[in-house]
Amino acid sequence: MTKYAFTVELQVKEYDNGDPLAFKMDGHRFDGALRTLKWSTDQTYTVKITTKPATEVTRINVNGNDLDITKEKLGVFSGNWNTAGAEVSKRGTRFPLVFLVDFAPEGQMRVEFQSKVYSKNDSHAVWGHKMNSVEFKCSGDDDGYVKIVDERYK
């Protein structure tokens, strides 16, 4: 039986200018993922999590890095992530970038995004569709894991 049902909205924007993250449609070229998120090296991104109904976010981890979380208001949390030291992706390659978000009391949500890293000033990093946000419809019970039942790019 599902004990928790809630929506999680994820926004990722460039820290410097507030521009949303870009992505490209890849069809099914790479392991079935339809989209590739485009990141730049040595760039800081603001990661914002909004929950409805409001719940507590106790941890945001991006690619193995725990972010310092700021509670902006009830149900809205943010942190900054820097891609310093990230290796530029070779042509035609993608890698899974993992977001872990811990909610209290619902548990942990794991999202894997197919990604590509570009050099800091490579214009390809900002070409394409803009990911204003991704909305996840979630459910959870007492097993400590949050299940994503639907996702929608906005």
Rosetta silent file (secondary structure, phi, psi, omega in degrees, C-alpha in Angstrom):
SEQUENCE: MTKYAFTVELQVKEYDNGDPLAFKMDGHRFDGALRTLKWSTDQTYTVKITTKPATEVTRINVNGNDLDITKEKLGVFSGNWNTAGAEVSKRGTRFPLVFLVDFAPEGQMRVEFQSKVYSKNDSHAVWGHKMNSVEFKCSGDDDGYVKIVDERYK
SCORE:     score description
SCORE:     0.000 S_00000001
   1 L     0.000  132.682  178.015    0.000    0.000    0.000 S_00000001
   2 L   -75.677  126.460 -178.615    1.308    3.450   -0.912 S_00000001
   3 L   -95.866  -32.503 -177.468    1.644    5.574    2.170 S_00000001
   4 E  -123.682  137.720  171.838    2.944    8.772    0.541 S_00000001
   5 E  -135.424  123.096 -177.942    2.004   10.392   -2.759 S_00000001
   6 E  -155.675  167.796  179.781    3.656   13.676   -3.689 S_00000001
   7 E  -113.744  138.139  177.374    5.152   15.680   -6.539 S_00000001
   8 E  -120.496  125.584  175.273    8.787   16.731   -6.790 S_00000001
   9 E  -108.852  127.013  179.606    9.833   19.507   -9.139 S_00000001
  10 E  -110.698  126.568  174.107   13.535   19.710  -10.003 S_00000001
  11 E  -120.845  138.482  174.595   15.030   22.864  -11.498 S_00000001
  12 E  -130.034  121.399 -179.182   18.671   23.236  -12.547 S_00000001
  13 E  -132.058  152.928  174.370   19.927   26.662  -13.571 S_00000001
  14 E   -65.403  132.463 -176.913   23.312   28.230  -14.178 S_00000001
  15 L   -62.564  -41.686 -174.503   24.295   30.035  -10.993 S_00000001
  16 L   -64.924  -45.940 -170.781   25.801   33.058  -12.814 S_00000001
  17 L  -122.470   -3.442  178.168   22.933   34.002  -15.116 S_00000001
  18 L    76.293    7.597  178.798   19.929   31.891  -14.072 S_00000001
  19 L   -69.308  137.064  177.190   19.674   30.211  -17.484 S_00000001
  20 E   -67.862  155.501  177.667   17.992   26.793  -17.381 S_00000001
  21 E   -63.571  142.623  177.823   20.021   23.709  -18.242 S_00000001
  22 E   -93.566  153.889  172.999   19.932   22.712  -21.918 S_00000001
  23 E  -144.389  162.099  176.223   19.168   19.236  -23.214 S_00000001
  24 E  -125.726  151.678  176.473   18.955   17.514  -26.564 S_00000001
  25 E   -85.346  127.209 -178.428   16.651   14.814  -27.808 S_00000001
  26 E  -111.589    0.954 -173.806   18.612   11.667  -28.654 S_00000001
  27 E    63.032 -134.357  179.480   15.809    9.292  -29.528 S_00000001
  28 E  -114.535   31.584 -177.033   16.954    5.853  -28.396 S_00000001
  29 E   -64.087  -33.430 -173.282   20.591    6.168  -29.480 S_00000001
  30 E  -124.913  106.165  171.947   21.999    5.622  -25.981 S_00000001
  31 L    46.426   31.461  173.462   20.640    2.924  -23.640 S_00000001
  32 L    82.721   -9.952  177.886   17.033    3.925  -24.161 S_00000001
  33 E   -74.862  136.321 -176.980   17.231    7.426  -22.634 S_00000001
  34 E   -84.820  -25.161 -174.043   15.452    9.954  -24.833 S_00000001
  35 E  -124.661  151.176  172.548   17.264   13.070  -23.606 S_00000001
  36 E  -121.796  122.198  175.038   20.811   14.134  -22.851 S_00000001
  37 E   -79.600  142.010 -175.342   21.375   16.913  -20.323 S_00000001
  38 E  -110.779  119.623 -178.610   24.194   19.277  -21.273 S_00000001
  39 E  -115.548  154.129  174.283   26.618   20.459  -18.590 S_00000001
  40 E  -109.179  148.502  175.501   29.671   22.758  -18.779 S_00000001
  41 L   -71.129  156.013  176.662   32.948   22.170  -16.970 S_00000001
  42 L    49.403   44.162 -179.041   33.906   24.527  -14.136 S_00000001
  43 L  -126.276  140.451  174.958   30.344   25.811  -13.876 S_00000001
  44 E   -99.027  133.994  178.809   28.186   26.246  -10.800 S_00000001
  45 E  -119.141  141.989  173.554   24.544   25.193  -11.066 S_00000001
  46 E   -95.069  124.773  179.376   21.713   25.932   -8.663 S_00000001
  47 E  -106.563  123.591 -177.838   19.624   22.850   -7.940 S_00000001
  48 E  -123.704  130.714  179.378   16.135   23.587   -6.605 S_00000001
  49 E  -116.506  125.541  176.029   13.685   21.007   -5.267 S_00000001
  50 E  -121.486  130.178 -178.854   10.024   21.917   -4.709 S_00000001
  51 E  -116.207  143.453  176.217    7.641   19.399   -3.141 S_00000001
  52 E  -138.530  124.397  -10.213    3.847   19.313   -3.150 S_00000001
  53 L   -62.103  160.245 -174.535    2.473   18.740   -0.646 S_00000001
  54 L   -59.563  134.359  174.571    5.425   20.233    1.192 S_00000001
  55 L  -139.171  165.417 -178.519    7.847   17.767    2.737 S_00000001
  56 E   -83.790  133.110  171.026   11.323   18.083    4.251 S_00000001
  57 E  -100.732  122.179 -177.188   14.387   17.565    2.050 S_00000001
  58 E  -104.581  -13.507 -179.576   17.263   16.364    4.218 S_00000001
  59 E  -160.269  136.835  169.107   19.870   15.694    1.518 S_00000001
  60 E  -126.226  122.711 -179.335   20.548   16.542   -2.109 S_00000001
  61 E  -124.644  127.110  178.754   23.441   14.634   -3.680 S_00000001
  62 E  -119.161  117.026  176.433   24.571   15.207   -7.267 S_00000001
  63 L    52.629   39.452  177.566   27.022   12.732   -8.761 S_00000001
  64 L    90.481   -0.258 -179.474   28.406   11.778   -5.350 S_00000001
  65 E  -110.308  118.685  174.845   28.571   15.331   -3.962 S_00000001
  66 E   -74.058  130.873  179.273   26.337   16.338   -1.045 S_00000001
  67 L   -90.703  149.155  169.949   25.092   19.899   -1.521 S_00000001
  68 L   -75.838  118.569 -173.272   24.769   22.452    1.251 S_00000001
  69 L   -94.969  136.284  172.363   20.993   22.823    1.371 S_00000001
  70 E  -111.032  130.361  174.641   19.122   26.068    1.955 S_00000001
  71 E   -89.508  107.549 -177.359   15.473   25.871    2.970 S_00000001
  72 E   -74.371  -41.763  175.306   13.938   28.746    0.990 S_00000001
  73 E  -168.032 -179.325 -178.629   10.443   28.192    2.398 S_00000001
  74 L   -54.892  119.673  177.787    8.150   25.305    3.254 S_00000001
  75 L    81.057    6.038 -179.862    8.668   22.616    0.606 S_00000001
  76 E  -128.991  120.064 -176.235   11.364   24.516   -1.335 S_00000001
  77 E  -132.172  147.283  179.242   15.042   23.626   -0.973 S_00000001
  78 E  -145.264  161.514  176.016   18.116   24.551   -2.998 S_00000001
  79 E  -160.535  164.188 -179.856   21.846   24.011   -3.195 S_00000001
  80 E  -110.128  141.817  178.410   24.712   24.708   -5.554 S_00000001
  81 E  -127.765  133.961 -179.560   26.743   22.127   -7.445 S_00000001
  82 E  -113.643  137.146 -178.333   29.998   22.821   -9.266 S_00000001
  83 L   -91.798   17.815  178.826   31.323   20.728  -12.129 S_00000001
  84 L   -52.520  131.528  177.925   34.969   21.630  -11.400 S_00000001
  85 L    85.319   -4.214  179.075   37.183   18.764  -12.422 S_00000001
  86 L   -68.249  139.862 -179.694   34.516   17.081  -14.560 S_00000001
  87 L   -81.987  134.633  177.531   35.955   15.394  -17.616 S_00000001
  88 L   -65.740  132.245 -178.539   34.756   16.655  -21.008 S_00000001
  89 L   -71.346  138.686  175.965   32.721   13.914  -22.713 S_00000001
  90 L   -72.470  156.126 -179.681   34.152   12.416  -25.867 S_00000001
  91 L   -55.157  132.673  176.376   32.146   12.736  -29.072 S_00000001
  92 L    79.665    5.270 -179.783   29.263   10.273  -29.201 S_00000001
  93 L  -111.613  155.540  177.266   29.492    9.319  -25.515 S_00000001
  94 L  -138.449  160.282  175.223   27.090    9.852  -22.621 S_00000001
  95 E  -141.680  154.632  178.784   27.269    9.058  -18.922 S_00000001
  96 E   -82.279  124.040  175.444   24.689    8.642  -16.159 S_00000001
  97 E  -105.887  124.219 -171.254   24.564   11.579  -13.740 S_00000001
  98 E  -105.757  129.299  171.446   22.790   10.572  -10.534 S_00000001
  99 E  -105.337  128.366  172.103   20.665   12.781   -8.282 S_00000001
 100 E  -116.842  127.902  178.389   19.807   11.411   -4.830 S_00000001
 101 E  -127.449  124.535  178.138   17.248   13.333   -2.808 S_00000001
 102 E  -100.810  129.978  179.270   16.332   12.304    0.733 S_00000001
 103 E  -115.330  145.912  174.680   12.919   13.260    2.064 S_00000001
 104 E  -114.712  120.038   11.617   11.675   13.010    5.637 S_00000001
 105 L  -102.298    6.702 -166.737    9.796   10.803    6.241 S_00000001
 106 L   -67.459  -33.388 -178.996    9.284    9.419    2.709 S_00000001
 107 E   117.118 -157.792 -173.259   12.813    8.167    2.021 S_00000001
 108 E  -104.457  134.552  173.833   15.255    8.461   -0.878 S_00000001
 109 E  -106.543  133.687  178.157   14.512    9.263   -4.520 S_00000001
 110 E  -119.066  126.239  178.348   17.118    8.291   -7.110 S_00000001
 111 E  -127.710  131.019  178.844   17.091    9.864  -10.571 S_00000001
 112 E  -112.971  124.386  178.880   19.607    9.072  -13.282 S_00000001
 113 E  -111.807  129.871  171.947   20.015   11.543  -16.144 S_00000001
 114 E   -66.533  130.060 -170.983   21.861   10.742  -19.343 S_00000001
 115 E  -139.113  162.665  175.680   24.426   13.522  -19.541 S_00000001
 116 E  -143.537  139.032  179.577   27.265   15.044  -21.495 S_00000001
 117 E  -109.828  131.001  178.735   29.915   17.504  -20.301 S_00000001
 118 E  -111.454  161.120  173.831   31.247   20.223  -22.586 S_00000001
 119 L   -60.947  153.461 -174.290   34.187   22.616  -22.219 S_00000001
 120 L   -47.739  -45.693 -174.558   33.378   25.802  -20.310 S_00000001
 121 L  -105.237   16.808  178.780   33.000   28.040  -23.379 S_00000001
 122 L   -77.055  118.833 -176.782   31.668   25.463  -25.875 S_00000001
 123 H   -64.321  -20.079  178.119   28.438   26.896  -27.300 S_00000001
 124 H   -60.176  -26.407 -177.648   27.093   23.345  -27.795 S_00000001
 125 H   -65.461  -24.167 -176.967   26.482   23.215  -24.028 S_00000001
 126 H  -110.756   -1.354  176.661   23.683   25.778  -24.290 S_00000001
 127 L   -75.293  152.649  172.480   22.145   24.751  -27.615 S_00000001
 128 L   108.488 -162.443 -179.863   18.893   22.846  -27.688 S_00000001
 129 E   -73.174  152.539  177.299   15.786   22.655  -25.554 S_00000001
 130 E  -102.377  131.806  178.423   15.717   24.350  -22.158 S_00000001
 131 E   -92.299   88.773  178.624   14.866   22.269  -19.114 S_00000001
 132 L   -64.745  -38.961  173.501   12.829   24.746  -17.092 S_00000001
 133 L  -169.454  164.153  170.852   11.990   21.916  -14.708 S_00000001
 134 E  -122.879  129.193 -179.752   11.277   18.207  -14.468 S_00000001
 135 E  -106.590  126.963  179.008    8.222   17.171  -12.514 S_00000001
 136 E  -112.168  127.345  170.907    8.199   13.753  -10.873 S_00000001
 137 E   -91.057  125.556 -170.623    5.038   12.143   -9.549 S_00000001
 138 E  -124.194  155.580  171.589    6.211   10.021   -6.642 S_00000001
 139 E  -139.572  151.778  179.374    4.970    7.403   -4.250 S_00000001
 140 E  -151.723  159.967  173.258    6.566    5.933   -1.195 S_00000001
 141 L  -136.181 -152.403 -175.047    5.888    3.633    1.684 S_00000001
 142 L   -88.986   14.282 -179.705    7.887    2.564    4.705 S_00000001
 143 L   -84.737   -4.240  176.865   10.658    0.784    2.786 S_00000001
 144 L    89.865    1.717 -179.997   12.763    3.983    2.661 S_00000001
 145 E  -122.975  140.724  178.066   12.645    4.437   -1.114 S_00000001
 146 E   -99.577  127.955 -179.009   10.609    6.854   -3.183 S_00000001
 147 E   -98.106  132.580  175.810    9.303    5.441   -6.452 S_00000001
 148 E   -89.358  119.724 -178.555    8.914    7.706   -9.473 S_00000001
 149 E   -99.044  -17.535  178.073    5.654    6.840  -11.196 S_00000001
 150 E  -161.407  148.119  174.590    5.759    9.562  -13.854 S_00000001
 151 E  -136.773  143.721 -178.664    8.103   12.301  -15.092 S_00000001
 152 E  -141.019  125.123  176.090    7.385   15.326  -17.244 S_00000001
 153 E   -82.898  136.437  178.314    9.809   17.877  -18.684 S_00000001
 154 L  -118.074    0.000    0.000    8.536   21.469  -18.690 S_00000001
